[in-house]
Structure formats: C-alpha cells, structure tokens
Coordinates of C-alpha atoms in Angstrom, one line a residue:
X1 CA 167.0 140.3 166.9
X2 CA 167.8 143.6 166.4
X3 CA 166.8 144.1 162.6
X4 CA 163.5 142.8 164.0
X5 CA 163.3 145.8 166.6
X6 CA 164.2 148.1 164.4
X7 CA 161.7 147.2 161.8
X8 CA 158.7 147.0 164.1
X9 CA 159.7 150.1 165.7
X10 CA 159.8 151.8 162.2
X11 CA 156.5 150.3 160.7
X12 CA 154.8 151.9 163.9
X13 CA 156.2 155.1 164.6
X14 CA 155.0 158.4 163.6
X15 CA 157.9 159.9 163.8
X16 CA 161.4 159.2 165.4
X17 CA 162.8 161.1 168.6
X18 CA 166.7 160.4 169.7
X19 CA 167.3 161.6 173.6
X20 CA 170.7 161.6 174.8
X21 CA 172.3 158.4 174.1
X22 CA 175.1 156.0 173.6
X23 CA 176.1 153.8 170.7
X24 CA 172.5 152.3 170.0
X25 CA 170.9 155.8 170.0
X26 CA 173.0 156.6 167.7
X27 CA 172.7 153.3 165.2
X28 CA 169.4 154.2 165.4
X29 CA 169.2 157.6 164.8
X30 CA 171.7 157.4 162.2
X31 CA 169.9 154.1 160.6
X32 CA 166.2 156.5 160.1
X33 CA 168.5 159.1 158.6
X34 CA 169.7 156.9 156.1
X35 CA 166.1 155.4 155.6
X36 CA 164.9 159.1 154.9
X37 CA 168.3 159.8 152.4
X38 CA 167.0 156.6 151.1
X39 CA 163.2 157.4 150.0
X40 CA 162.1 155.1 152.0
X41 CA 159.7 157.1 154.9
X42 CA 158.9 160.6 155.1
X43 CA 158.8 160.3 158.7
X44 CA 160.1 163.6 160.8
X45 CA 163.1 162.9 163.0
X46 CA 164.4 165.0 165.7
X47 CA 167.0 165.6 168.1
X48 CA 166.3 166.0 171.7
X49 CA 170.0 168.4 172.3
X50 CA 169.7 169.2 176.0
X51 CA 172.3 170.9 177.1
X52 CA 173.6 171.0 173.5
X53 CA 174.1 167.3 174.5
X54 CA 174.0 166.7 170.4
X55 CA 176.2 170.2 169.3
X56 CA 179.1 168.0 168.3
X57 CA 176.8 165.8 166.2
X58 CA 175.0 168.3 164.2
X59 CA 178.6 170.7 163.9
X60 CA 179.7 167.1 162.4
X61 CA 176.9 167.1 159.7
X62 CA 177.3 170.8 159.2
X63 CA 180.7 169.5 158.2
X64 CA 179.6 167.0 156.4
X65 CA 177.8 169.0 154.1
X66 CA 180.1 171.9 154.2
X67 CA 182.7 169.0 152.6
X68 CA 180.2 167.4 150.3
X69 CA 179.8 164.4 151.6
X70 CA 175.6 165.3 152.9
X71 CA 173.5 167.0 150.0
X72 CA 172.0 170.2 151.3
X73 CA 168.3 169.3 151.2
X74 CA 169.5 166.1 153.1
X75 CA 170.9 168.1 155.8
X76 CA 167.2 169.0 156.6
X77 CA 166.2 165.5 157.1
X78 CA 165.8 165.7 161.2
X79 CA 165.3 168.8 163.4
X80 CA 166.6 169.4 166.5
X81 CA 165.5 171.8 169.4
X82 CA 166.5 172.1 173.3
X83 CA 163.3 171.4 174.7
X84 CA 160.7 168.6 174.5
X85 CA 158.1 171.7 173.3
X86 CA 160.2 172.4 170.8
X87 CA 160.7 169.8 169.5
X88 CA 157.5 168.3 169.2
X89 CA 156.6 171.8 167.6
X90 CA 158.9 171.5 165.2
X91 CA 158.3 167.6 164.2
X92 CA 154.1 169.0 163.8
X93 CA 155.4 171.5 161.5
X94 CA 157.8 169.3 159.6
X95 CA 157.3 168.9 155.5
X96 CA 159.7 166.4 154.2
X97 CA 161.7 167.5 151.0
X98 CA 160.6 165.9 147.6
X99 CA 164.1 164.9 145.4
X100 CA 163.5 164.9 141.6
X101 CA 166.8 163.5 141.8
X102 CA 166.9 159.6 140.4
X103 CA 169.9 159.0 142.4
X104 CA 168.0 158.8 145.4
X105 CA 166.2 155.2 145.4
X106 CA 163.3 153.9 146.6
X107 CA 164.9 151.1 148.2
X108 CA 163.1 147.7 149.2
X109 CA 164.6 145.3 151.6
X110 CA 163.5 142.0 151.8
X111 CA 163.0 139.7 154.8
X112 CA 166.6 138.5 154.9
X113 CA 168.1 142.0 155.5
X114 CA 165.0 143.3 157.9
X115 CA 163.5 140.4 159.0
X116 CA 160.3 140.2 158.3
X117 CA 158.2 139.4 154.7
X118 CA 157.1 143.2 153.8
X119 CA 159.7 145.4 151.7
X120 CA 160.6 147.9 154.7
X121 CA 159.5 151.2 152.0
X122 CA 155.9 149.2 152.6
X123 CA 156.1 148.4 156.0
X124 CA 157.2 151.8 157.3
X125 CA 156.2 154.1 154.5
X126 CA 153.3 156.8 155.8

C-alpha cells in the first residue's frame, strides 16, 4: 500500500525532489517535511517552483512561521529554486540544522504504522 511506497521510497532516496503536483505530491512532500521536523532523516528536500508553480506554498509557510505555528530553523527544512540546476545546486550544498531542543523527538514507527519491520528513523536515517 501506500505506507509501503512511501517507506521504500524513503529508505532509498538521497534526497527528496517535489515537481509540480497534485494531492499526492503534496502528501508526500509535506509527509518528508514532517519526517525532517521529526528528527527522523537529515535528507535535503527541495521544491522544483517553475513558473513560481509552488509561490502560494512557500508564502503559506512563510505564514506559517510568521504566525508561530513553524519554528524558524524549521522553515529551512527544504529549498526551493526555479530551475532543475538550481536546485540540485542547492540540495549539494544543503547542511541540515542540528536542534538542541528535546521537544523535537527521534521518533520510531514500527511496522504497523509504516509497514515494514525496521523503525523508519533506521530505515531512512543517512
């Protein structure tokens, strides 16, 4: 099923990439965000914004933050560029931010809510 997907897709990637997309690109974008909040990769993700495709999306996080309801440094989890160069550039270049902050778990799911035996922080983890 889909947690399956997901999971497999996250244990081998290098790093995430959302194009311009529908609801499942952005489940999916939004779910490795969340993962990344969570502790539990340090994988880059980025935003493909042709055309400023995504402008809406990141003017909502902006807000989001601007309101309190994303931390700052979380705000830095994915990049986003115009171009494919860019982009790429920018995921090569990416350091993911270290929290001291103990309200930030390292979160382990277990088969029943990923679907498969290793906790997901293991099995997707760099």
């Amino acid at each position: 099923g889909m947690h399956e997907r997901k999971a497999a897709m996250a244990r081998n990637a290098d790093a995430f990439i959302a194009l311009p997309g529908g609801y499942g690109t952005l489940d999916e974008l939004l779910e490795v965000i969340a993962w990344a909040q969570l502790g539990i990769h340090t994988k880059p993700v980025g935003l493909l914004n042709v055309e400023g495709y995504y402008d809406f999306l990141l003017a909502f996080i902006d807000k989001a933050v601007d309101d309190g309801f994303i931390r700052p440094a979380h705000r830095h989890i994915f990049v986003s560029a115009p171009d494919a160069r860019d982009l790429v550039r920018k995921l090569e270049e990416y350091v993911a931010v270290e929290e001291d902050d103990p309200a930030a778990p390292k979160l382990r799911w277990e088969i029943e809510q990923v679907g498969y035996k290793a906790t997901l922080h293991a099995g997707i983890a760099r």
